Amino acid sequence: MRHNAISDSIDAARRSFFGDGAAPRGLVSDTILASWRRCLEQGLVASARPSVAPVERGALGEMQERHEALRRLCRPELEALYASANQAGSIVVLTAPDGFILDALGDPDFLDKAARVSLRPGVPWSEQATGTNAIGTALVERRSVEVRGAEHYHAPHRVLSCSASPIFDPQGRVVGVLDLSGHASVHHLHALGMVQLAVEQIEHRLFETAFDGADIVRIQPDPALIGTAREGMLVFEGHRLAAANRHALRLLGLDWSELGKRRYDELFASALPVPGSVGSMRCQTGDMVHARRDAQRSRIHVPSTVRAPREPAPAKQAIRPLRAPAAVFDPVLDAAIDRQVRLLDADITVLLQGETGTGKEVVARELHRRSARAQAPFVAVNCASLPEALIESELFGHQPGAFTGARREGSPGLLREAHGGVLFLDELGDMPLALQSRLLRVLQEREVTPLGGGRAHAIDVRVIAATHRQLQQGVERGEFRADLYFRVAQSVLHLPPLRAHPDVADTVRRLWAALGAEQVPMWLAPGLVQQLAACRWPGNVRELVGVLRSLMALGTVGATLTEHDLPDGWRGAVAPLTGALPAAAAAEPVAGNLHDLEAQAIDQVLAACRGNMAAAARKLGISRSTLYRRLEARQPPGE
């Protein structure tokens, strides 16, 4: 929606709400409407100027001193955002947990304008004091909030456009709010995304500071993100979850209220990695994550249901089992990769389709390795992991000062970084629809125009795309552009799920060898190989590799491993192919397209579990939050 159209919509909502007393649904977000109602119930007058004044200088000094640790912790992000805010005519604001402004930095001219509406240090910006605003509403909602122009409750504040995000400590307490504010007449395209990324960095350092010397467990489905601000972080005391960051809670389908209540064995079905190492862990939801356990003094006491290694192997023997496995391809897939390489070299886009965990990125890197561009860059873009507010600038680049928070020197973007090499568009099916048309234009014209204008830059790339979604059905549902689908699906390579491999037992043995088991040495008993081959493996090769790595960590050098060496909790969590389905799921056959089959499967499992969302998520092999999202996606608009 254009900036003027948004402004007109908000004005219409104000007339409806404040003039007619009606609920302006569809004109403003539910978040803004709920905040207006709270302010009205408190007796705040929307047309009046809020009666707030800054505290005295001495009181402000005491307040800043009391929160000096927070101010020091946030200083790198404040300075980074300050540079952007100063250039874009905006200000960056840090508040205490009660909404009092501690620091306000940025463009001097806008600072002066902001001070006229009391957006300055020492002034409270809670909803109770200042009405609907990004800072106060973020504190009430406990999440990131954007309030633009006349969405502010008090009329004098309509000159502002504000984006704020609360800062959480590892126990889920709000310790402050970070806000980026500018003039409402300017379209601040990426302000909220920049604030959210800055808060992620702050919370990551806050966790490290709060648990310095503790045994922190770091989890992430993407191993490349371990060690970054996007990793999940956990600390256990006794056998209960004592602290976590918001990324970990989202991965585990938890909320802050469950800290101190959830046991380790309720969350994970496998043992922790050896301290100082990276390994795979299986969540009780069925999801597999990569995990790193800090090599520090232990504050974690894993319950007895999770076994430790019987005899710790010498360090030099523990190195090889922790490595990533070499690529393993059966003869059919190996020949298919050779065919796709010829197409890729001829500038034919290759689309890799397969379930999560089937090795799409592994195959993409192998295509690059065998191609004529093996010595040129391989640039992987995960279309699902980039924040939606920033994906356009990350892909296409931007000019200096193109938007609030833009880098001073600009950015070439990932597409231009792939010039001369191979561009891998992972999880393409999750790209926002609005950006698909621009990507299509780039792929057709092989030119990139950065945000903010400037000349177009020619790019020479070979393109590999990948998705776990059925893009044809996405086209039918209007979720994916048909013209982009036909552009990227010039050649499609389907990667089969592990359960469909012609000889799963052979795959198990070859992956075990690829992990370096023969050099340890350590062997798998034939009975264990057959048991592993008979399982369903909803997480596919990625899940199998995680179990094999766990076996190496739990086994002893020179041993032949049997089913008794499997990680505790795993054996009952993955049903073999011969296992019975829940009664409701087996009652009658299902029919229809994949979207309908998914809906029927969810409904049947929910019925079998009598509406228990946690139990249903476990049976379906997905997280509880994913199940909620799938159900919400089926609701008609407006419900």
PDB file of C-alpha atoms in Angstrom, residues 210-470:
ATOM      1  CA  ALA A 210      24.435 -13.279  32.356  1.00  0.00           C
ATOM      2  CA  PHE A 211      25.832 -16.825  32.029  1.00  0.00           C
ATOM      3  CA  ASP A 212      29.529 -16.182  31.668  1.00  0.00           C
ATOM      4  CA  GLY A 213      31.233 -19.447  32.621  1.00  0.00           C
ATOM      5  CA  ALA A 214      28.017 -21.481  32.447  1.00  0.00           C
ATOM      6  CA  ASP A 215      27.337 -24.481  30.249  1.00  0.00           C
ATOM      7  CA  ILE A 216      25.345 -22.863  27.434  1.00  0.00           C
ATOM      8  CA  VAL A 217      23.714 -25.126  24.846  1.00  0.00           C
ATOM      9  CA  ARG A 218      23.343 -23.432  21.462  1.00  0.00           C
ATOM     10  CA  ILE A 219      20.863 -24.857  18.929  1.00  0.00           C
ATOM     11  CA  GLN A 220      19.933 -24.016  15.335  1.00  0.00           C
ATOM     12  CA  PRO A 221      18.567 -26.057  12.406  1.00  0.00           C
ATOM     13  CA  ASP A 222      21.132 -24.321  10.187  1.00  0.00           C
ATOM     14  CA  PRO A 223      24.660 -25.090  11.493  1.00  0.00           C
ATOM     15  CA  ALA A 224      25.992 -21.950   9.772  1.00  0.00           C
ATOM     16  CA  LEU A 225      23.940 -19.818  12.200  1.00  0.00           C
ATOM     17  CA  ILE A 226      25.411 -21.357  15.382  1.00  0.00           C
ATOM     18  CA  GLY A 227      27.539 -18.702  17.025  1.00  0.00           C
ATOM     19  CA  THR A 228      25.460 -15.856  15.586  1.00  0.00           C
ATOM     20  CA  ALA A 229      22.685 -13.776  17.135  1.00  0.00           C
ATOM     21  CA  ARG A 230      20.111 -16.040  15.462  1.00  0.00           C
ATOM     22  CA  GLU A 231      21.069 -19.159  17.437  1.00  0.00           C
ATOM     23  CA  GLY A 232      18.892 -20.546  20.206  1.00  0.00           C
ATOM     24  CA  MET A 233      20.562 -20.456  23.637  1.00  0.00           C
ATOM     25  CA  LEU A 234      19.626 -22.683  26.601  1.00  0.00           C
ATOM     26  CA  VAL A 235      20.854 -23.179  30.167  1.00  0.00           C
ATOM     27  CA  PHE A 236      19.696 -26.046  32.390  1.00  0.00           C
ATOM     28  CA  GLU A 237      20.023 -26.127  36.170  1.00  0.00           C
ATOM     29  CA  GLY A 238      19.414 -29.526  37.660  1.00  0.00           C
ATOM     30  CA  HIS A 239      17.408 -31.109  34.882  1.00  0.00           C
ATOM     31  CA  ARG A 240      15.092 -28.146  34.302  1.00  0.00           C
ATOM     32  CA  LEU A 241      15.269 -25.374  31.738  1.00  0.00           C
ATOM     33  CA  ALA A 242      16.470 -22.306  33.652  1.00  0.00           C
ATOM     34  CA  ALA A 243      17.039 -19.781  30.878  1.00  0.00           C
ATOM     35  CA  ALA A 244      16.528 -19.398  27.132  1.00  0.00           C
ATOM     36  CA  ASN A 245      16.451 -16.762  24.442  1.00  0.00           C
ATOM     37  CA  ARG A 246      13.497 -16.170  22.142  1.00  0.00           C
ATOM     38  CA  HIS A 247      15.058 -18.140  19.228  1.00  0.00           C
ATOM     39  CA  ALA A 248      15.373 -21.260  21.399  1.00  0.00           C
ATOM     40  CA  LEU A 249      11.821 -20.914  22.676  1.00  0.00           C
ATOM     41  CA  ARG A 250      10.497 -20.638  19.133  1.00  0.00           C
ATOM     42  CA  LEU A 251      12.464 -23.705  17.985  1.00  0.00           C
ATOM     43  CA  LEU A 252      11.108 -25.744  20.910  1.00  0.00           C
ATOM     44  CA  GLY A 253       7.535 -24.400  20.689  1.00  0.00           C
ATOM     45  CA  LEU A 254       7.704 -22.913  24.218  1.00  0.00           C
ATOM     46  CA  ASP A 255       7.004 -19.578  25.841  1.00  0.00           C
ATOM     47  CA  TRP A 256       8.677 -17.742  28.720  1.00  0.00           C
ATOM     48  CA  SER A 257       6.188 -19.086  31.299  1.00  0.00           C
ATOM     49  CA  GLU A 258       7.615 -22.599  30.881  1.00  0.00           C
ATOM     50  CA  LEU A 259      11.105 -21.683  32.149  1.00  0.00           C
ATOM     51  CA  GLY A 260      11.809 -23.564  35.363  1.00  0.00           C
ATOM     52  CA  LYS A 261       9.054 -26.070  34.599  1.00  0.00           C
ATOM     53  CA  ARG A 262      10.176 -28.051  31.577  1.00  0.00           C
ATOM     54  CA  ARG A 263      12.566 -30.962  32.043  1.00  0.00           C
ATOM     55  CA  TYR A 264      15.417 -31.784  29.683  1.00  0.00           C
ATOM     56  CA  ASP A 265      13.870 -35.114  28.665  1.00  0.00           C
ATOM     57  CA  GLU A 266      10.599 -33.344  27.828  1.00  0.00           C
ATOM     58  CA  LEU A 267      12.433 -31.248  25.250  1.00  0.00           C
ATOM     59  CA  PHE A 268      15.096 -33.530  23.764  1.00  0.00           C
ATOM     60  CA  ALA A 269      15.204 -37.203  22.847  1.00  0.00           C
ATOM     61  CA  SER A 270      18.984 -37.420  22.536  1.00  0.00           C
ATOM     62  CA  ALA A 271      22.076 -36.681  24.553  1.00  0.00           C
ATOM     63  CA  LEU A 272      23.962 -33.416  24.607  1.00  0.00           C
ATOM     64  CA  PRO A 273      27.094 -33.030  22.488  1.00  0.00           C
ATOM     65  CA  VAL A 274      30.427 -33.408  24.225  1.00  0.00           C
ATOM     66  CA  PRO A 275      31.463 -30.038  25.751  1.00  0.00           C
ATOM     67  CA  GLY A 276      33.261 -27.933  23.182  1.00  0.00           C
ATOM     68  CA  SER A 277      31.824 -29.836  20.216  1.00  0.00           C
ATOM     69  CA  VAL A 278      28.986 -29.567  17.699  1.00  0.00           C
ATOM     70  CA  GLY A 279      26.509 -32.406  17.210  1.00  0.00           C
ATOM     71  CA  SER A 280      22.944 -33.150  16.173  1.00  0.00           C
ATOM     72  CA  MET A 281      20.111 -33.379  18.671  1.00  0.00           C
ATOM     73  CA  ARG A 282      16.588 -34.647  18.201  1.00  0.00           C
ATOM     74  CA  CYS A 283      13.817 -32.614  19.813  1.00  0.00           C
ATOM     75  CA  GLN A 284      10.812 -34.396  21.283  1.00  0.00           C
ATOM     76  CA  THR A 285       8.769 -32.710  18.540  1.00  0.00           C
ATOM     77  CA  GLY A 286      10.686 -34.778  15.995  1.00  0.00           C
ATOM     78  CA  ASP A 287      12.700 -31.819  14.666  1.00  0.00           C
ATOM     79  CA  MET A 288      16.459 -32.171  14.347  1.00  0.00           C
ATOM     80  CA  VAL A 289      18.748 -29.312  15.366  1.00  0.00           C
ATOM     81  CA  HIS A 290      22.482 -28.769  15.345  1.00  0.00           C
ATOM     82  CA  ALA A 291      23.832 -28.069  18.814  1.00  0.00           C
ATOM     83  CA  ARG A 292      27.034 -26.729  20.322  1.00  0.00           C
ATOM     84  CA  ARG A 293      27.793 -27.121  23.985  1.00  0.00           C
ATOM     85  CA  ASP A 294      30.258 -24.642  25.441  1.00  0.00           C
ATOM     86  CA  ALA A 295      33.430 -26.136  26.869  1.00  0.00           C
ATOM     87  CA  GLN A 296      33.085 -24.380  30.232  1.00  0.00           C
ATOM     88  CA  ARG A 297      32.435 -25.386  33.807  1.00  0.00           C
ATOM     89  CA  SER A 298      29.177 -27.255  33.949  1.00  0.00           C
ATOM     90  CA  ARG A 299      25.949 -25.901  35.371  1.00  0.00           C
ATOM     91  CA  ILE A 300      23.904 -28.468  33.531  1.00  0.00           C
ATOM     92  CA  HIS A 301      22.886 -31.760  35.098  1.00  0.00           C
ATOM     93  CA  VAL A 302      21.414 -34.012  32.442  1.00  0.00           C
ATOM     94  CA  PRO A 303      18.822 -36.476  33.821  1.00  0.00           C
ATOM     95  CA  SER A 304      19.779 -40.120  34.058  1.00  0.00           C
ATOM     96  CA  THR A 305      17.503 -41.034  31.128  1.00  0.00           C
ATOM     97  CA  VAL A 306      20.121 -39.499  28.809  1.00  0.00           C
ATOM     98  CA  ARG A 307      23.284 -41.579  28.938  1.00  0.00           C
ATOM     99  CA  ALA A 308      26.782 -40.142  28.900  1.00  0.00           C
ATOM    100  CA  PRO A 309      29.599 -41.898  27.033  1.00  0.00           C
ATOM    101  CA  ARG A 310      30.809 -44.967  28.935  1.00  0.00           C
ATOM    102  CA  GLU A 311      34.463 -44.050  28.438  1.00  0.00           C
ATOM    103  CA  PRO A 312      35.505 -40.688  27.076  1.00  0.00           C
ATOM    104  CA  ALA A 313      37.662 -41.217  24.018  1.00  0.00           C
ATOM    105  CA  PRO A 314      41.005 -39.443  23.783  1.00  0.00           C
ATOM    106  CA  ALA A 315      40.802 -35.996  22.222  1.00  0.00           C
ATOM    107  CA  LYS A 316      42.611 -37.047  19.053  1.00  0.00           C
ATOM    108  CA  GLN A 317      40.041 -39.851  18.542  1.00  0.00           C
ATOM    109  CA  ALA A 318      37.062 -37.588  19.270  1.00  0.00           C
ATOM    110  CA  ILE A 319      37.870 -35.149  16.489  1.00  0.00           C
ATOM    111  CA  ARG A 320      36.955 -37.229  13.436  1.00  0.00           C
ATOM    112  CA  PRO A 321      33.476 -38.449  14.563  1.00  0.00           C
ATOM    113  CA  LEU A 322      32.390 -34.826  14.979  1.00  0.00           C
ATOM    114  CA  ARG A 323      33.119 -33.869  11.397  1.00  0.00           C
ATOM    115  CA  ALA A 324      30.410 -33.389   8.767  1.00  0.00           C
ATOM    116  CA  PRO A 325      29.968 -36.434   6.544  1.00  0.00           C
ATOM    117  CA  ALA A 326      31.328 -36.408   3.019  1.00  0.00           C
ATOM    118  CA  ALA A 327      28.655 -36.236   0.312  1.00  0.00           C
ATOM    119  CA  VAL A 328      27.137 -39.676  -0.298  1.00  0.00           C
ATOM    120  CA  PHE A 329      25.181 -40.280  -3.524  1.00  0.00           C
ATOM    121  CA  ASP A 330      23.793 -43.546  -4.843  1.00  0.00           C
ATOM    122  CA  PRO A 331      24.569 -44.380  -8.515  1.00  0.00           C
ATOM    123  CA  VAL A 332      21.176 -43.157  -9.763  1.00  0.00           C
ATOM    124  CA  LEU A 333      21.474 -39.762  -8.049  1.00  0.00           C
ATOM    125  CA  ASP A 334      25.129 -39.469  -9.017  1.00  0.00           C
ATOM    126  CA  ALA A 335      24.216 -39.896 -12.699  1.00  0.00           C
ATOM    127  CA  ALA A 336      21.337 -37.417 -12.333  1.00  0.00           C
ATOM    128  CA  ILE A 337      23.724 -34.831 -10.867  1.00  0.00           C
ATOM    129  CA  ASP A 338      26.036 -35.258 -13.870  1.00  0.00           C
ATOM    130  CA  ARG A 339      23.095 -34.574 -16.217  1.00  0.00           C
ATOM    131  CA  GLN A 340      22.065 -31.487 -14.243  1.00  0.00           C
ATOM    132  CA  VAL A 341      25.638 -30.158 -14.338  1.00  0.00           C
ATOM    133  CA  ARG A 342      25.501 -30.142 -18.151  1.00  0.00           C
ATOM    134  CA  LEU A 343      22.241 -28.185 -18.010  1.00  0.00           C
ATOM    135  CA  LEU A 344      23.642 -25.763 -15.442  1.00  0.00           C
ATOM    136  CA  ASP A 345      26.705 -25.107 -17.598  1.00  0.00           C
ATOM    137  CA  ALA A 346      24.316 -24.364 -20.493  1.00  0.00           C
ATOM    138  CA  ASP A 347      22.617 -21.681 -18.332  1.00  0.00           C
ATOM    139  CA  ILE A 348      19.504 -23.777 -17.656  1.00  0.00           C
ATOM    140  CA  THR A 349      18.088 -23.106 -14.191  1.00  0.00           C
ATOM    141  CA  VAL A 350      17.934 -26.240 -12.031  1.00  0.00           C
ATOM    142  CA  LEU A 351      15.193 -26.704  -9.421  1.00  0.00           C
ATOM    143  CA  LEU A 352      15.825 -29.160  -6.567  1.00  0.00           C
ATOM    144  CA  GLN A 353      12.670 -30.443  -4.882  1.00  0.00           C
ATOM    145  CA  GLY A 354      12.478 -32.682  -1.855  1.00  0.00           C
ATOM    146  CA  GLU A 355      11.394 -32.940   1.746  1.00  0.00           C
ATOM    147  CA  THR A 356      13.282 -31.188   4.525  1.00  0.00           C
ATOM    148  CA  GLY A 357      16.537 -32.992   5.236  1.00  0.00           C
ATOM    149  CA  THR A 358      16.919 -34.719   1.859  1.00  0.00           C
ATOM    150  CA  GLY A 359      20.168 -32.854   1.119  1.00  0.00           C
ATOM    151  CA  LYS A 360      19.161 -30.116  -1.308  1.00  0.00           C
ATOM    152  CA  GLU A 361      22.029 -27.813  -0.340  1.00  0.00           C
ATOM    153  CA  VAL A 362      24.494 -30.720  -0.422  1.00  0.00           C
ATOM    154  CA  VAL A 363      23.409 -31.491  -3.996  1.00  0.00           C
ATOM    155  CA  ALA A 364      23.543 -27.792  -4.944  1.00  0.00           C
ATOM    156  CA  ARG A 365      27.136 -27.534  -3.733  1.00  0.00           C
ATOM    157  CA  GLU A 366      28.001 -30.722  -5.601  1.00  0.00           C
ATOM    158  CA  LEU A 367      26.501 -29.263  -8.787  1.00  0.00           C
ATOM    159  CA  HIS A 368      28.711 -26.203  -8.312  1.00  0.00           C
ATOM    160  CA  ARG A 369      31.777 -28.368  -7.583  1.00  0.00           C
ATOM    161  CA  ARG A 370      31.328 -30.376 -10.801  1.00  0.00           C
ATOM    162  CA  SER A 371      30.390 -27.382 -12.975  1.00  0.00           C
ATOM    163  CA  ALA A 372      32.588 -25.185 -15.157  1.00  0.00           C
ATOM    164  CA  ARG A 373      32.292 -22.530 -12.432  1.00  0.00           C
ATOM    165  CA  ALA A 374      33.783 -24.625  -9.635  1.00  0.00           C
ATOM    166  CA  GLN A 375      36.450 -21.970  -8.923  1.00  0.00           C
ATOM    167  CA  ALA A 376      33.914 -19.100  -8.976  1.00  0.00           C
ATOM    168  CA  PRO A 377      31.710 -17.992  -6.015  1.00  0.00           C
ATOM    169  CA  PHE A 378      28.872 -20.138  -4.694  1.00  0.00           C
ATOM    170  CA  VAL A 379      26.408 -17.754  -3.005  1.00  0.00           C
ATOM    171  CA  ALA A 380      23.601 -19.385  -1.014  1.00  0.00           C
ATOM    172  CA  VAL A 381      20.517 -17.308  -0.193  1.00  0.00           C
ATOM    173  CA  ASN A 382      18.031 -18.815   2.266  1.00  0.00           C
ATOM    174  CA  CYS A 383      14.786 -17.100   1.270  1.00  0.00           C
ATOM    175  CA  ALA A 384      13.070 -18.344   4.443  1.00  0.00           C
ATOM    176  CA  SER A 385      15.645 -17.182   7.026  1.00  0.00           C
ATOM    177  CA  LEU A 386      16.159 -13.581   5.870  1.00  0.00           C
ATOM    178  CA  PRO A 387      13.880 -11.158   7.775  1.00  0.00           C
ATOM    179  CA  GLU A 388      11.028 -10.151   5.451  1.00  0.00           C
ATOM    180  CA  ALA A 389      11.679  -6.469   6.191  1.00  0.00           C
ATOM    181  CA  LEU A 390      15.274  -6.786   4.922  1.00  0.00           C
ATOM    182  CA  ILE A 391      15.179  -9.469   2.236  1.00  0.00           C
ATOM    183  CA  GLU A 392      14.842  -6.977  -0.639  1.00  0.00           C
ATOM    184  CA  SER A 393      17.887  -4.928   0.350  1.00  0.00           C
ATOM    185  CA  GLU A 394      19.898  -8.095   1.144  1.00  0.00           C
ATOM    186  CA  LEU A 395      19.183  -9.575  -2.297  1.00  0.00           C
ATOM    187  CA  PHE A 396      19.278  -6.528  -4.555  1.00  0.00           C
ATOM    188  CA  GLY A 397      21.537  -4.203  -2.564  1.00  0.00           C
ATOM    189  CA  HIS A 398      20.903  -0.550  -1.800  1.00  0.00           C
ATOM    190  CA  GLN A 399      22.279   2.902  -2.403  1.00  0.00           C
ATOM    191  CA  PRO A 400      23.761   4.906   0.520  1.00  0.00           C
ATOM    192  CA  GLY A 401      20.911   6.340   2.623  1.00  0.00           C
ATOM    193  CA  ALA A 402      18.214   4.524   0.615  1.00  0.00           C
ATOM    194  CA  PHE A 403      16.186   3.897   3.788  1.00  0.00           C
ATOM    195  CA  THR A 404      16.368   4.263   7.538  1.00  0.00           C
ATOM    196  CA  GLY A 405      19.222   2.053   8.727  1.00  0.00           C
ATOM    197  CA  ALA A 406      20.855   1.714   5.294  1.00  0.00           C
ATOM    198  CA  ARG A 407      24.636   1.306   5.370  1.00  0.00           C
ATOM    199  CA  ARG A 408      26.411   4.600   4.797  1.00  0.00           C
ATOM    200  CA  GLU A 409      28.487   3.110   1.976  1.00  0.00           C
ATOM    201  CA  GLY A 410      25.550   1.204   0.473  1.00  0.00           C
ATOM    202  CA  SER A 411      25.537  -2.535  -0.260  1.00  0.00           C
ATOM    203  CA  PRO A 412      25.957  -4.508  -3.520  1.00  0.00           C
ATOM    204  CA  GLY A 413      23.540  -7.256  -2.423  1.00  0.00           C
ATOM    205  CA  LEU A 414      23.851 -11.033  -2.598  1.00  0.00           C
ATOM    206  CA  LEU A 415      22.836 -11.261  -6.265  1.00  0.00           C
ATOM    207  CA  ARG A 416      25.781  -9.120  -7.366  1.00  0.00           C
ATOM    208  CA  GLU A 417      28.124 -11.040  -5.053  1.00  0.00           C
ATOM    209  CA  ALA A 418      27.286 -14.157  -7.098  1.00  0.00           C
ATOM    210  CA  HIS A 419      28.467 -12.491 -10.337  1.00  0.00           C
ATOM    211  CA  GLY A 420      30.546 -14.944 -12.347  1.00  0.00           C
ATOM    212  CA  GLY A 421      29.521 -17.877 -10.176  1.00  0.00           C
ATOM    213  CA  VAL A 422      26.499 -19.881  -9.002  1.00  0.00           C
ATOM    214  CA  LEU A 423      23.508 -18.448  -7.137  1.00  0.00           C
ATOM    215  CA  PHE A 424      21.655 -20.916  -4.873  1.00  0.00           C
ATOM    216  CA  LEU A 425      18.128 -19.789  -3.945  1.00  0.00           C
ATOM    217  CA  ASP A 426      17.230 -22.091  -1.050  1.00  0.00           C
ATOM    218  CA  GLU A 427      13.617 -22.388   0.176  1.00  0.00           C
ATOM    219  CA  LEU A 428      12.435 -20.327  -2.795  1.00  0.00           C
ATOM    220  CA  GLY A 429       8.835 -21.309  -2.053  1.00  0.00           C
ATOM    221  CA  ASP A 430       8.964 -19.181   1.115  1.00  0.00           C
ATOM    222  CA  MET A 431       9.911 -15.945  -0.679  1.00  0.00           C
ATOM    223  CA  PRO A 432       7.295 -13.199  -0.122  1.00  0.00           C
ATOM    224  CA  LEU A 433       4.980 -12.897  -3.118  1.00  0.00           C
ATOM    225  CA  ALA A 434       5.714  -9.175  -3.505  1.00  0.00           C
ATOM    226  CA  LEU A 435       9.410  -9.876  -4.186  1.00  0.00           C
ATOM    227  CA  GLN A 436       8.865 -12.730  -6.634  1.00  0.00           C
ATOM    228  CA  SER A 437       8.098 -10.392  -9.540  1.00  0.00           C
ATOM    229  CA  ARG A 438      11.311  -8.438  -8.984  1.00  0.00           C
ATOM    230  CA  LEU A 439      13.352 -11.639  -8.768  1.00  0.00           C
ATOM    231  CA  LEU A 440      11.749 -12.824 -12.015  1.00  0.00           C
ATOM    232  CA  ARG A 441      12.817  -9.605 -13.724  1.00  0.00           C
ATOM    233  CA  VAL A 442      16.396 -10.054 -12.497  1.00  0.00           C
ATOM    234  CA  LEU A 443      16.538 -13.665 -13.693  1.00  0.00           C
ATOM    235  CA  GLN A 444      15.174 -12.695 -17.121  1.00  0.00           C
ATOM    236  CA  GLU A 445      17.191  -9.533 -17.707  1.00  0.00           C
ATOM    237  CA  ARG A 446      20.267 -10.495 -15.632  1.00  0.00           C
ATOM    238  CA  GLU A 447      20.431  -6.949 -14.298  1.00  0.00           C
ATOM    239  CA  VAL A 448      20.140  -5.747 -10.698  1.00  0.00           C
ATOM    240  CA  THR A 449      19.015  -2.259  -9.736  1.00  0.00           C
ATOM    241  CA  PRO A 450      19.720  -1.466  -6.065  1.00  0.00           C
ATOM    242  CA  LEU A 451      17.141   0.077  -3.761  1.00  0.00           C
ATOM    243  CA  GLY A 452      17.261   3.834  -3.905  1.00  0.00           C
ATOM    244  CA  GLY A 453      17.847   3.957  -7.654  1.00  0.00           C
ATOM    245  CA  GLY A 454      21.144   4.277  -9.464  1.00  0.00           C
ATOM    246  CA  ARG A 455      22.267   2.429 -12.557  1.00  0.00           C
ATOM    247  CA  ALA A 456      21.455  -1.198 -13.224  1.00  0.00           C
ATOM    248  CA  HIS A 457      24.316  -3.690 -12.831  1.00  0.00           C
ATOM    249  CA  ALA A 458      24.669  -6.643 -15.192  1.00  0.00           C
ATOM    250  CA  ILE A 459      25.172 -10.003 -13.487  1.00  0.00           C
ATOM    251  CA  ASP A 460      26.413 -13.275 -14.946  1.00  0.00           C
ATOM    252  CA  VAL A 461      25.137 -16.138 -12.790  1.00  0.00           C
ATOM    253  CA  ARG A 462      24.056 -19.743 -13.061  1.00  0.00           C
ATOM    254  CA  VAL A 463      20.992 -20.377 -10.924  1.00  0.00           C
ATOM    255  CA  ILE A 464      20.018 -23.325  -8.714  1.00  0.00           C
ATOM    256  CA  ALA A 465      16.746 -23.106  -6.763  1.00  0.00           C
ATOM    257  CA  ALA A 466      15.481 -25.429  -4.053  1.00  0.00           C
ATOM    258  CA  THR A 467      12.283 -25.894  -2.070  1.00  0.00           C
ATOM    259  CA  HIS A 468      10.508 -28.466   0.071  1.00  0.00           C
ATOM    260  CA  ARG A 469       7.158 -27.089  -1.129  1.00  0.00           C
ATOM    261  CA  GLN A 470       5.157 -28.246  -4.138  1.00  0.00           C
TER     262      GLN A 470
END
